[in-house]
mmCIF file of C-alpha atoms and ligand atoms in Angstrom:
data_model
loop_
_atom_site.group_PDB
_atom_site.id
_atom_site.type_symbol
_atom_site.label_atom_id
_atom_site.label_comp_id
_atom_site.label_asym_id
_atom_site.label_seq_id
_atom_site.Cartn_x
_atom_site.Cartn_y
_atom_site.Cartn_z
ATOM 1 C CA MET M 1055 -0.089 -0.017 -0.036
ATOM 2 C CA ALA M 1056 1.180 3.469 -0.891
ATOM 3 C CA ALA M 1057 2.050 5.609 1.968
ATOM 4 C CA ASN M 1058 0.333 9.111 2.193
ATOM 5 C CA VAL M 1059 2.094 12.379 1.778
ATOM 6 C CA ASN M 1060 0.967 16.011 2.234
ATOM 7 C CA ILE M 1061 -0.283 18.104 -0.522
ATOM 8 C CA PRO M 1062 2.090 19.713 -1.312
ATOM 9 C CA ARG M 1063 4.840 17.556 0.007
ATOM 10 C CA ASP M 1064 6.857 20.444 1.273
ATOM 11 C CA VAL M 1065 4.207 21.070 4.025
ATOM 12 C CA LYS M 1066 5.869 19.106 6.925
ATOM 13 C CA ASP M 1067 2.825 19.179 9.354
ATOM 14 C CA PRO M 1068 2.197 15.465 10.005
ATOM 15 C CA PHE M 1069 -1.455 16.210 10.753
ATOM 16 C CA TYR M 1070 -2.128 18.212 7.660
ATOM 17 C CA ARG M 1071 -5.575 17.545 6.499
ATOM 18 C CA TYR M 1072 -4.553 17.304 2.771
ATOM 19 C CA ARG M 1073 -3.004 14.125 1.970
ATOM 20 C CA MET M 1074 -2.601 11.959 -1.115
ATOM 21 C CA PRO M 1075 -1.104 8.465 -1.607
ATOM 22 C CA LEU M 1076 2.478 8.483 -2.720
ATOM 23 C CA LEU M 1077 2.577 7.851 -6.493
ATOM 24 C CA GLN M 1078 3.400 4.401 -7.682
ATOM 25 C CA SER M 1079 4.872 3.401 -10.879
ATOM 26 C CA LYS M 1080 5.697 0.261 -12.665
ATOM 27 C CA VAL M 1081 7.917 -0.170 -15.693
ATOM 28 C CA GLU M 1082 6.629 -2.727 -18.259
ATOM 29 C CA GLY M 1083 7.800 -4.058 -21.499
ATOM 30 C CA LYS M 1084 11.233 -3.487 -23.053
ATOM 31 C CA GLY M 1085 12.864 -1.954 -26.035
ATOM 32 C CA ASN M 1086 10.724 0.211 -27.997
ATOM 33 C CA GLY M 1087 7.626 -0.832 -26.042
ATOM 34 C CA ILE M 1088 8.984 0.007 -22.684
ATOM 35 C CA LYS M 1089 6.473 2.012 -20.664
ATOM 36 C CA THR M 1090 5.534 3.013 -17.153
ATOM 37 C CA VAL M 1091 2.177 2.171 -15.857
ATOM 38 C CA LEU M 1092 0.730 4.355 -13.010
ATOM 39 C CA PRO M 1093 -1.242 1.934 -10.923
ATOM 40 C CA ASN M 1094 -2.593 4.480 -8.365
ATOM 41 C CA ILE M 1095 -2.921 7.621 -10.410
ATOM 42 C CA VAL M 1096 -6.727 7.607 -10.209
ATOM 43 C CA ASP M 1097 -6.356 7.567 -6.389
ATOM 44 C CA VAL M 1098 -3.767 10.371 -6.436
ATOM 45 C CA ALA M 1099 -5.713 12.430 -8.926
ATOM 46 C CA LYS M 1100 -8.826 11.937 -6.764
ATOM 47 C CA ALA M 1101 -6.964 13.324 -3.712
ATOM 48 C CA LEU M 1102 -5.962 16.340 -5.828
ATOM 49 C CA SER M 1103 -9.547 16.634 -7.068
ATOM 50 C CA ARG M 1104 -8.198 16.383 -10.692
ATOM 51 C CA PRO M 1105 -9.021 14.049 -13.523
ATOM 52 C CA PRO M 1106 -6.233 11.475 -13.647
ATOM 53 C CA GLY M 1107 -5.647 12.433 -17.371
ATOM 54 C CA TYR M 1108 -4.223 15.745 -16.136
ATOM 55 C CA PRO M 1109 -1.247 14.590 -14.126
ATOM 56 C CA THR M 1110 -0.586 11.632 -16.551
ATOM 57 C CA LYS M 1111 -0.567 14.136 -19.503
ATOM 58 C CA TYR M 1112 1.518 16.513 -17.433
ATOM 59 C CA PHE M 1113 4.240 13.834 -17.124
ATOM 60 C CA GLY M 1114 4.084 13.223 -20.820
ATOM 61 C CA ASN M 1115 4.602 16.893 -21.387
ATOM 62 C CA GLU M 1116 7.374 17.118 -19.086
ATOM 63 C CA LEU M 1117 9.101 14.055 -20.258
ATOM 64 C CA GLY M 1118 8.415 14.350 -23.980
ATOM 65 C CA ALA M 1119 6.761 11.071 -23.798
ATOM 66 C CA GLN M 1120 3.513 9.847 -25.269
ATOM 67 C CA THR M 1121 0.831 8.946 -22.668
ATOM 68 C CA LYS M 1122 -2.224 6.776 -23.075
ATOM 69 C CA VAL M 1123 -4.906 4.840 -21.341
ATOM 70 C CA GLU M 1124 -4.636 1.229 -22.156
ATOM 71 C CA GLY M 1125 -6.506 -2.050 -21.837
ATOM 72 C CA ALA M 1126 -10.124 -2.875 -20.461
ATOM 73 C CA ASP M 1127 -8.748 -1.994 -17.065
ATOM 74 C CA GLU M 1128 -7.735 1.440 -18.287
ATOM 75 C CA LYS M 1129 -4.123 1.538 -17.172
ATOM 76 C CA PHE M 1130 -2.656 4.937 -17.291
ATOM 77 C CA ILE M 1131 0.656 4.774 -19.156
ATOM 78 C CA VAL M 1132 3.646 7.005 -19.882
ATOM 79 C CA ASN M 1133 5.824 5.586 -22.527
ATOM 80 C CA GLY M 1134 9.442 5.149 -21.583
ATOM 81 C CA ALA M 1135 10.887 3.994 -18.279
ATOM 82 C CA HIS M 1136 10.495 6.483 -15.438
ATOM 83 C CA ASP M 1137 11.058 5.893 -11.644
ATOM 84 C CA SER M 1138 8.548 6.797 -9.167
ATOM 85 C CA GLU M 1139 10.825 9.304 -7.445
ATOM 86 C CA LYS M 1140 11.191 11.263 -10.695
ATOM 87 C CA LEU M 1141 7.518 11.105 -11.412
ATOM 88 C CA GLN M 1142 6.685 12.255 -7.775
ATOM 89 C CA THR M 1143 8.905 15.224 -8.358
ATOM 90 C CA LEU M 1144 7.047 15.996 -11.501
ATOM 91 C CA LEU M 1145 3.827 15.620 -9.673
ATOM 92 C CA ASP M 1146 5.071 18.283 -7.249
ATOM 93 C CA GLY M 1147 5.486 20.562 -10.288
ATOM 94 C CA PHE M 1148 1.854 19.707 -11.368
ATOM 95 C CA ILE M 1149 0.449 20.328 -7.935
ATOM 96 C CA GLU M 1150 2.210 23.759 -7.805
ATOM 97 C CA ARG M 1151 1.050 24.777 -11.201
ATOM 98 C CA PHE M 1152 -2.458 23.328 -11.576
ATOM 99 C CA VAL M 1153 -3.676 22.538 -8.048
ATOM 100 C CA LEU M 1154 -2.480 24.886 -5.257
ATOM 101 C CA CYS M 1155 -4.121 28.206 -4.795
ATOM 102 C CA GLY M 1156 -1.759 30.879 -6.312
ATOM 103 C CA SER M 1157 -2.535 33.042 -3.213
ATOM 104 C CA CYS M 1158 -2.609 30.756 -0.076
ATOM 105 C CA ARG M 1159 -1.193 27.456 -1.596
ATOM 106 C CA ASN M 1160 -4.142 25.528 -0.286
ATOM 107 C CA PRO M 1161 -4.890 22.502 -2.398
ATOM 108 C CA GLU M 1162 -8.661 22.871 -2.153
ATOM 109 C CA THR M 1163 -9.317 24.427 -5.402
ATOM 110 C CA ASP M 1164 -11.434 23.836 -8.470
ATOM 111 C CA LEU M 1165 -10.351 24.390 -12.065
ATOM 112 C CA SER M 1166 -12.503 26.183 -14.397
ATOM 113 C CA ILE M 1167 -12.374 27.654 -17.897
ATOM 114 C CA THR M 1168 -13.303 31.322 -18.481
ATOM 115 C CA LYS M 1169 -15.086 32.682 -21.339
ATOM 116 C CA ASP M 1170 -11.858 33.823 -22.863
ATOM 117 C CA GLN M 1171 -10.352 30.393 -22.450
ATOM 118 C CA MET M 1172 -8.254 31.022 -19.521
ATOM 119 C CA ILE M 1173 -7.806 28.281 -16.935
ATOM 120 C CA VAL M 1174 -8.446 29.448 -13.347
ATOM 121 C CA ARG M 1175 -8.044 27.720 -9.855
ATOM 122 C CA LYS M 1176 -10.614 28.956 -7.469
ATOM 123 C CA CYS M 1177 -9.573 28.415 -4.009
ATOM 124 C CA GLY M 1178 -12.165 26.854 -1.597
ATOM 125 C CA ALA M 1179 -10.204 28.110 1.476
ATOM 126 C CA CYS M 1180 -9.581 31.869 0.803
ATOM 127 C CA GLY M 1181 -11.779 32.251 -2.431
ATOM 128 C CA ALA M 1182 -8.924 33.621 -4.567
ATOM 129 C CA LEU M 1183 -8.971 33.037 -8.204
ATOM 130 C CA SER M 1184 -5.659 32.321 -9.728
ATOM 131 C CA ASP M 1185 -4.600 31.833 -13.378
ATOM 132 C CA VAL M 1186 -2.564 28.801 -14.280
ATOM 133 C CA ASP M 1187 0.448 29.338 -16.700
ATOM 134 C CA MET M 1188 -1.360 29.090 -20.075
ATOM 135 C CA ARG M 1189 2.012 28.551 -21.874
ATOM 136 C CA HIS M 1190 2.439 25.192 -20.321
ATOM 137 C CA ARG M 1191 1.305 22.502 -22.777
ATOM 138 C CA LEU M 1192 -1.006 21.002 -20.346
ATOM 139 C CA ALA M 1193 -3.169 24.056 -20.490
ATOM 140 C CA THR M 1194 -3.800 23.190 -24.059
ATOM 141 C CA TYR M 1195 -4.908 19.701 -23.030
ATOM 142 C CA ILE M 1196 -7.136 21.032 -20.242
ATOM 143 C CA LEU M 1197 -9.052 23.289 -22.658
ATOM 144 C CA LYS M 1198 -9.604 20.332 -24.960
ATOM 145 C CA ASN M 1199 -10.418 18.014 -22.039
ATOM 146 C CA PRO M 1200 -12.166 20.553 -19.609
ATOM 147 C CA PRO M 1201 -12.648 19.481 -15.968
ATOM 148 C CA PRO M 1202 -16.005 18.013 -15.105
ATOM 149 C CA LYS M 1203 -18.135 20.595 -13.636
ATOM 150 C CA SER M 1204 -18.133 20.273 -9.881
ATOM 151 C CA LYS M 1205 -21.608 19.526 -8.849
ATOM 152 C CA LYS M 1206 -21.482 20.775 -5.255
ATOM 153 C CA ALA M 1207 -19.132 22.547 -2.956
ATOM 154 C CA GLY M 1208 -17.225 20.394 -0.937
ATOM 155 C CA LYS M 1209 -15.794 18.135 -3.577
ATOM 156 C CA HIS M 1210 -12.287 19.084 -3.074
ATOM 157 C CA ALA M 1211 -8.910 17.915 -2.482
ATOM 158 C CA GLY M 1212 -8.654 15.252 0.180
ATOM 159 C CA THR M 1213 -12.347 14.458 0.149
ATOM 160 C CA ALA M 1214 -13.811 11.271 -1.247
ATOM 161 C CA ASN M 1215 -16.050 12.337 -3.986
ATOM 162 C CA GLY M 1216 -13.780 12.210 -6.983
ATOM 163 C CA ASP M 1217 -15.255 9.245 -8.849
ATOM 164 C CA ASP M 1218 -17.069 11.231 -11.545
ATOM 165 C CA ALA M 1219 -13.997 13.352 -12.124
ATOM 166 C CA ALA M 1220 -11.986 10.157 -12.621
ATOM 167 C CA ASN M 1221 -14.562 8.515 -14.811
ATOM 168 C CA GLY M 1222 -15.258 11.418 -16.946
ATOM 169 C CA ASP M 1223 -11.686 11.847 -17.776
ATOM 170 C CA MET M 1224 -11.090 8.157 -18.794
ATOM 171 C CA ASN M 1225 -12.866 9.061 -21.823
ATOM 172 C CA ALA M 1226 -11.269 12.488 -22.183
ATOM 173 C CA LEU M 1227 -7.808 11.005 -21.886
ATOM 174 C CA ALA M 1228 -8.511 8.123 -24.237
ATOM 175 C CA HIS M 1229 -9.940 10.524 -26.727
ATOM 176 C CA GLY M 1230 -8.059 13.798 -26.286
ATOM 177 C CA ALA M 1231 -4.591 14.627 -26.864
ATOM 178 C CA ALA M 1232 -3.234 11.373 -25.174
ATOM 179 C CA GLY M 1233 -5.711 9.458 -27.459
ATOM 180 C CA LEU M 1234 -3.406 10.710 -30.202
ATOM 181 C CA ALA M 1235 -0.561 8.576 -28.883
ATOM 182 C CA PHE M 1236 -0.110 5.538 -30.972
ATOM 183 C CA SER M 1237 0.356 2.380 -29.338
ATOM 184 C CA ASP M 1238 3.680 1.056 -30.550
ATOM 185 C CA ASP M 1239 3.847 -1.944 -28.343
ATOM 186 C CA ASP M 1240 1.243 -4.014 -30.080
ATOM 187 C CA ASP M 1241 2.919 -6.801 -31.683
ATOM 188 C CA ASP M 1242 0.278 -7.451 -34.228
ATOM 189 C CA GLY M 1243 -1.078 -3.989 -33.943
ATOM 190 C CA TRP M 1244 0.354 -0.700 -35.025
ATOM 191 C CA ASP M 1245 2.576 -1.212 -38.094
ATOM 192 C CA CYS M 1246 5.166 1.476 -37.443
ATOM 193 C CA ASP M 1247 5.339 4.050 -40.198
ATOM 194 C CA GLU M 1248 9.080 4.105 -40.579
ATOM 195 C CA GLU M 1249 8.839 7.004 -42.938
ATOM 196 C CA ALA M 1250 6.797 9.135 -40.626
ATOM 197 C CA LEU M 1251 8.999 8.115 -37.683
ATOM 198 C CA SER M 1252 12.218 9.219 -39.295
ATOM 199 C CA LYS M 1253 10.601 12.503 -40.332
ATOM 200 C CA ALA M 1254 9.678 13.055 -36.848
ATOM 201 C CA ARG M 1255 13.060 12.155 -35.523
ATOM 202 C CA SER M 1256 14.726 14.414 -38.017
ATOM 203 C CA GLY M 1257 12.419 17.018 -36.703
ATOM 204 C CA GLY M 1258 13.650 16.303 -33.278
ATOM 205 C CA GLY M 1259 10.055 15.871 -32.054
ATOM 206 C CA PRO M 1260 9.298 13.635 -28.956
ATOM 207 C CA LEU M 1261 7.697 11.034 -31.057
ATOM 208 C CA ALA M 1262 11.216 9.935 -31.616
ATOM 209 C CA GLN M 1263 11.750 9.879 -27.847
ATOM 210 C CA GLY M 1264 8.609 8.306 -27.219
ATOM 211 C CA ALA M 1265 9.288 5.580 -29.673
ATOM 212 C CA ALA M 1266 12.789 5.211 -28.281
ATOM 213 C CA GLY M 1267 11.380 5.102 -24.859
ATOM 214 C CA ASP M 1268 14.192 6.961 -23.289
ATOM 215 C CA ASP M 1269 14.343 9.532 -20.784
ATOM 216 C CA GLU M 1270 15.212 12.746 -22.542
ATOM 217 C CA ASP M 1271 16.139 16.043 -21.076
ATOM 218 C CA ASP M 1272 13.690 19.022 -20.967
ATOM 219 C CA ALA M 1273 14.965 20.495 -24.265
ATOM 220 C CA GLY M 1274 13.159 17.723 -26.104
ATOM 221 C CA ALA M 1275 9.944 18.100 -24.151
ATOM 222 C CA GLU M 1276 9.376 21.533 -25.496
ATOM 223 C CA GLU M 1277 9.039 20.234 -28.986
ATOM 224 C CA ALA M 1278 5.601 18.738 -29.383
ATOM 225 C CA ASP M 1279 5.354 15.638 -31.743
ATOM 226 C CA PRO M 1280 3.785 16.776 -35.062
ATOM 227 C CA PHE M 1281 0.687 14.689 -34.519
ATOM 228 C CA ASP M 1282 0.118 16.371 -31.189
ATOM 229 C CA GLN M 1283 0.752 19.857 -32.813
ATOM 230 C CA LEU M 1284 -1.866 19.089 -35.410
ATOM 231 C CA GLY M 1285 -4.244 17.998 -32.837
ATOM 232 C CA ASP M 1286 -3.709 21.081 -30.824
ATOM 233 C CA PHE M 1287 -4.018 23.317 -33.856
ATOM 234 C CA ILE M 1288 -7.475 21.698 -34.606
ATOM 235 C CA GLY M 1289 -8.612 21.754 -31.091
ATOM 236 C CA GLN M 1290 -7.821 25.361 -30.358
ATOM 237 C CA GLY M 1291 -9.189 27.531 -33.081
ATOM 238 C CA GLU M 1292 -11.831 25.590 -34.964
ATOM 239 C CA PRO M 1293 -9.871 26.047 -38.303
ATOM 240 C CA ASP M 1294 -11.562 25.090 -41.463
ATOM 241 C CA ASP M 1295 -10.664 22.061 -43.484
ATOM 242 C CA ASP M 1296 -8.201 23.867 -45.782
ATOM 243 C CA ALA M 1297 -6.362 25.448 -42.900
ATOM 244 C CA ILE M 1298 -6.148 22.083 -41.108
ATOM 245 C CA PHE M 1299 -4.629 20.544 -44.285
ATOM 246 C CA ALA M 1300 -2.255 23.532 -44.680
ATOM 247 C CA ARG M 1301 -1.031 22.974 -41.180
ATOM 248 C CA ALA M 1302 -0.606 19.333 -41.695
ATOM 249 C CA ARG M 1303 1.507 20.159 -44.701
ATOM 250 C CA GLU M 1304 3.628 22.471 -42.568
ATOM 251 C CA LEU M 1305 4.175 19.639 -40.196
ATOM 252 C CA GLY M 1306 5.260 17.312 -42.991
ATOM 253 C CA LEU M 1307 2.166 15.111 -42.531
ATOM 254 C CA GLN M 1308 0.236 15.851 -45.695
ATOM 255 C CA ALA M 1309 0.758 12.237 -46.883
ATOM 256 C CA ASN M 1310 0.663 10.590 -43.685
ATOM 257 C CA HIS M 1311 -2.131 8.236 -42.889
ATOM 258 C CA ARG M 1312 -1.737 8.580 -39.088
ATOM 259 C CA ALA M 1313 -2.423 12.263 -39.557
ATOM 260 C CA VAL M 1314 -5.939 11.195 -40.859
ATOM 261 C CA VAL M 1315 -6.535 9.454 -37.548
ATOM 262 C CA VAL M 1316 -5.599 12.608 -35.613
ATOM 263 C CA VAL M 1317 -7.839 14.641 -37.937
ATOM 264 C CA ILE M 1318 -10.825 12.571 -37.427
ATOM 265 C CA GLN M 1319 -10.446 12.445 -33.626
ATOM 266 C CA CYS M 1320 -10.222 16.197 -33.507
ATOM 267 C CA VAL M 1321 -12.645 17.255 -36.195
ATOM 268 C CA PHE M 1322 -15.500 15.014 -35.194
ATOM 269 C CA GLU M 1323 -14.855 15.237 -31.425
ATOM 270 C CA GLY M 1324 -18.164 15.760 -29.608
ATOM 271 C CA SER M 1325 -20.013 16.328 -32.889
ATOM 272 C CA THR M 1326 -23.799 15.621 -32.455
ATOM 273 C CA THR M 1327 -24.231 15.469 -36.270
ATOM 274 C CA LEU M 1328 -21.303 13.235 -36.928
ATOM 275 C CA VAL M 1329 -22.821 10.968 -39.539
ATOM 276 C CA LYS M 1330 -24.030 13.835 -41.423
ATOM 277 C CA ASP M 1331 -20.885 15.819 -41.247
ATOM 278 C CA ILE M 1332 -18.740 12.925 -42.735
ATOM 279 C CA GLY M 1333 -19.776 14.048 -46.285
ATOM 280 C CA LYS M 1334 -18.898 17.677 -45.517
ATOM 281 C CA HIS M 1335 -15.404 16.697 -44.650
ATOM 282 C CA LYS M 1336 -14.833 14.297 -47.496
ATOM 283 C CA LYS M 1337 -12.253 16.360 -49.151
ATOM 284 C CA LEU M 1338 -10.106 16.771 -45.995
ATOM 285 C CA LEU M 1339 -10.412 12.985 -45.219
ATOM 286 C CA THR M 1340 -9.267 11.912 -48.546
ATOM 287 C CA ARG M 1341 -6.600 14.542 -49.192
ATOM 288 C CA PHE M 1342 -3.885 12.722 -47.254
ATOM 289 C CA GLY M 1343 -3.929 9.838 -49.475
ATOM 290 C CA ARG M 1344 -6.559 7.468 -51.254
ATOM 291 C CA GLY M 1345 -4.595 3.985 -50.812
ATOM 292 C CA GLU M 1346 -5.695 1.226 -48.829
ATOM 293 C CA LYS M 1347 -3.607 2.150 -45.875
ATOM 294 C CA HIS M 1348 -5.150 5.671 -45.711
ATOM 295 C CA GLN M 1349 -8.645 4.275 -45.999
ATOM 296 C CA ARG M 1350 -8.031 1.808 -43.124
ATOM 297 C CA ALA M 1351 -6.638 4.875 -41.252
ATOM 298 C CA ILE M 1352 -9.898 6.542 -41.870
ATOM 299 C CA VAL M 1353 -11.781 3.808 -40.447
ATOM 300 C CA GLY M 1354 -9.375 3.517 -37.565
ATOM 301 C CA GLY M 1355 -9.917 7.209 -36.736
ATOM 302 C CA PHE M 1356 -13.535 6.650 -36.452
ATOM 303 C CA GLU M 1357 -12.893 3.494 -34.331
ATOM 304 C CA ARG M 1358 -10.941 5.639 -31.936
ATOM 305 C CA LEU M 1359 -13.677 8.224 -31.853
ATOM 306 C CA ILE M 1360 -16.152 5.537 -31.103
ATOM 307 C CA SER M 1361 -14.034 3.952 -28.439
ATOM 308 C CA ALA M 1362 -13.702 7.348 -26.798
ATOM 309 C CA SER M 1363 -17.450 7.696 -26.266
ATOM 310 C CA PRO M 1364 -18.917 4.181 -26.730
ATOM 311 C CA ASP M 1365 -22.085 4.906 -24.957
ATOM 312 C CA ALA M 1366 -23.014 7.642 -27.537
ATOM 313 C CA LEU M 1367 -21.413 6.348 -30.719
ATOM 314 C CA LEU M 1368 -21.193 2.460 -30.577
ATOM 315 C CA SER M 1369 -24.722 2.325 -31.929
ATOM 316 C CA LYS M 1370 -23.787 4.827 -34.856
ATOM 317 C CA THR M 1371 -21.124 2.470 -36.060
ATOM 318 C CA PRO M 1372 -23.211 1.047 -38.984
ATOM 319 C CA ALA M 1373 -24.157 4.653 -39.974
ATOM 320 C CA ILE M 1374 -20.683 5.955 -39.903
ATOM 321 C CA LEU M 1375 -19.385 3.043 -41.964
ATOM 322 C CA LYS M 1376 -22.269 3.472 -44.450
ATOM 323 C CA ALA M 1377 -21.572 7.145 -44.731
ATOM 324 C CA LEU M 1378 -17.966 6.452 -45.452
ATOM 325 C CA PHE M 1379 -18.996 4.057 -48.194
ATOM 326 C CA ASP M 1380 -21.745 6.145 -49.728
ATOM 327 C CA ARG M 1381 -19.582 9.111 -49.913
ATOM 328 C CA ASP M 1382 -16.783 7.208 -51.600
ATOM 329 C CA ILE M 1383 -14.451 7.819 -48.788
ATOM 330 C CA VAL M 1384 -13.577 4.259 -48.062
ATOM 331 C CA GLU M 1385 -14.122 1.632 -50.651
ATOM 332 C CA GLU M 1386 -16.188 -1.560 -50.437
ATOM 333 C CA ASP M 1387 -13.227 -3.971 -50.481
ATOM 334 C CA VAL M 1388 -11.359 -2.130 -47.706
ATOM 335 C CA LEU M 1389 -14.572 -2.215 -45.571
ATOM 336 C CA LEU M 1390 -15.219 -5.810 -46.206
ATOM 337 C CA ASP M 1391 -11.642 -6.702 -45.330
ATOM 338 C CA TRP M 1392 -11.806 -4.694 -42.282
ATOM 339 C CA GLY M 1393 -15.038 -6.487 -41.444
ATOM 340 C CA LYS M 1394 -13.363 -9.857 -41.473
ATOM 341 C CA LYS M 1395 -11.865 -9.682 -38.031
ATOM 342 C CA PRO M 1396 -11.495 -6.984 -35.312
ATOM 343 C CA SER M 1397 -8.080 -5.430 -35.367
ATOM 344 C CA LYS M 1398 -6.401 -3.676 -32.441
ATOM 345 C CA LYS M 1399 -4.397 -1.536 -34.792
ATOM 346 C CA TYR M 1400 -6.166 1.531 -33.810
ATOM 347 C CA VAL M 1401 -8.062 0.690 -30.668
ATOM 348 C CA ASP M 1402 -7.881 -1.677 -27.696
ATOM 349 C CA LYS M 1403 -8.765 -5.252 -28.704
ATOM 350 C CA ASP M 1404 -11.929 -5.336 -26.389
ATOM 351 C CA VAL M 1405 -13.199 -2.182 -27.992
ATOM 352 C CA ALA M 1406 -12.358 -3.491 -31.492
ATOM 353 C CA LYS M 1407 -14.517 -6.375 -30.862
ATOM 354 C CA ARG M 1408 -17.496 -4.305 -29.633
ATOM 355 C CA ILE M 1409 -17.157 -2.014 -32.689
ATOM 356 C CA HIS M 1410 -17.091 -5.006 -34.960
ATOM 357 C CA LYS M 1411 -19.986 -6.444 -33.386
ATOM 358 C CA ALA M 1412 -21.932 -3.129 -33.657
ATOM 359 C CA ALA M 1413 -20.827 -2.898 -37.366
ATOM 360 C CA GLN M 1414 -22.344 -6.269 -38.356
ATOM 361 C CA PRO M 1415 -25.557 -5.098 -39.816
ATOM 362 C CA PHE M 1416 -23.551 -2.859 -42.204
ATOM 363 C CA ILE M 1417 -21.083 -5.494 -43.050
ATOM 364 C CA GLU M 1418 -23.817 -8.030 -43.883
ATOM 365 C CA TRP M 1419 -25.573 -5.503 -45.826
ATOM 366 C CA LEU M 1420 -22.536 -4.735 -47.779
ATOM 367 C CA GLU M 1421 -21.809 -8.447 -48.364
ATOM 368 C CA THR M 1422 -25.342 -8.939 -49.698
ATOM 369 C CA ALA M 1423 -24.864 -5.936 -51.946
ATOM 370 C CA GLU M 1424 -21.776 -7.332 -53.303
ATOM 371 C CA GLU M 1425 -23.115 -10.707 -54.038
ATOM 372 C CA GLU M 1426 -26.182 -8.991 -55.775
ATOM 373 C CA SER M 1427 -24.094 -6.750 -57.861
ATOM 374 C CA ASP M 1428 -21.732 -9.737 -58.659
ATOM 375 C CA SER M 1429 -24.700 -11.648 -59.888
ATOM 376 C CA ASP M 1430 -26.025 -8.856 -61.886
ATOM 377 C CA GLY M 1431 -22.755 -8.676 -63.551
ATOM 378 C CA GLU M 1432 -22.905 -12.290 -64.816
HETATM 379 ZN ZN1 LIG N 495 -6.294 30.396 -1.448
#
């Protein structure tokens, strides 16, 4: 069991009322797949009254490493090997910047986002409102994955009621910036795009670091990986499709199928008219490339989108696929091939299975349509 420490740790009062579990970490895998699992980040985040995705992503930002939520049990992961002490020290920084009241340093604060897109900490102890440093990359992440609205006063650091915050963020993390992390530890999953990787490496971005799994110095952490940069660009200013593609080109991603996955997640995130909007974005979706790899990536992007909000979107799977088919964005053969078996290339295996199951009516319809058109042709 993890020991408890004060929030923040430099308060030495042994009877301080704001305590959190000491952060645990566990290094798993090896080589390029080496990663650090944060087994108790949900509890730590709960004690801080923040969604667990925030400190996790903060670690990723500071270390220049990819982060993600993995598996059915939703393990929070930072790529690379990082020891607990280092992460705990980074956590101190997170607490200083995103938790403690800027005025009295009390941890009993709520984060909220103002109309002009500033993140503020409201102190439950002294009532002060203090800005967070908007230049920190986590600020962008928080804007894209806003804190759950606190339902009532008293849901604060050190108190028990953080469950909804934690759960809400599971989706946010899987789906937000961290969802853009590509799982590079799946043996039969992600086929590593060497071209993109070497491009990113030559750009010095942390994609290279993430892939290498090494601890890097802070200099590297300042450079966002191009996929994250593209996601941030889309998330921040609601750019139109041409601007999105122009930005992708600037980042050297104009022919990169993985960029399409990012684009789909960011453009369609939270859309209530998703199926209808697919046609509107056809040009953007197909501009990155029209080959099979690109078409699979388009389906993969929607799989990721569905996996982030399964309650809302799983039932829309057939309609999404049909829209992709009807609009000639993804060809019949690619869809039929995709329909043969669940692939964990873009989403977790369990999610892939659920999506596949949900897609069955469409796949069956497509198979039938194919048979009919075949017999017509004879
Ligand atoms: Zn205060």
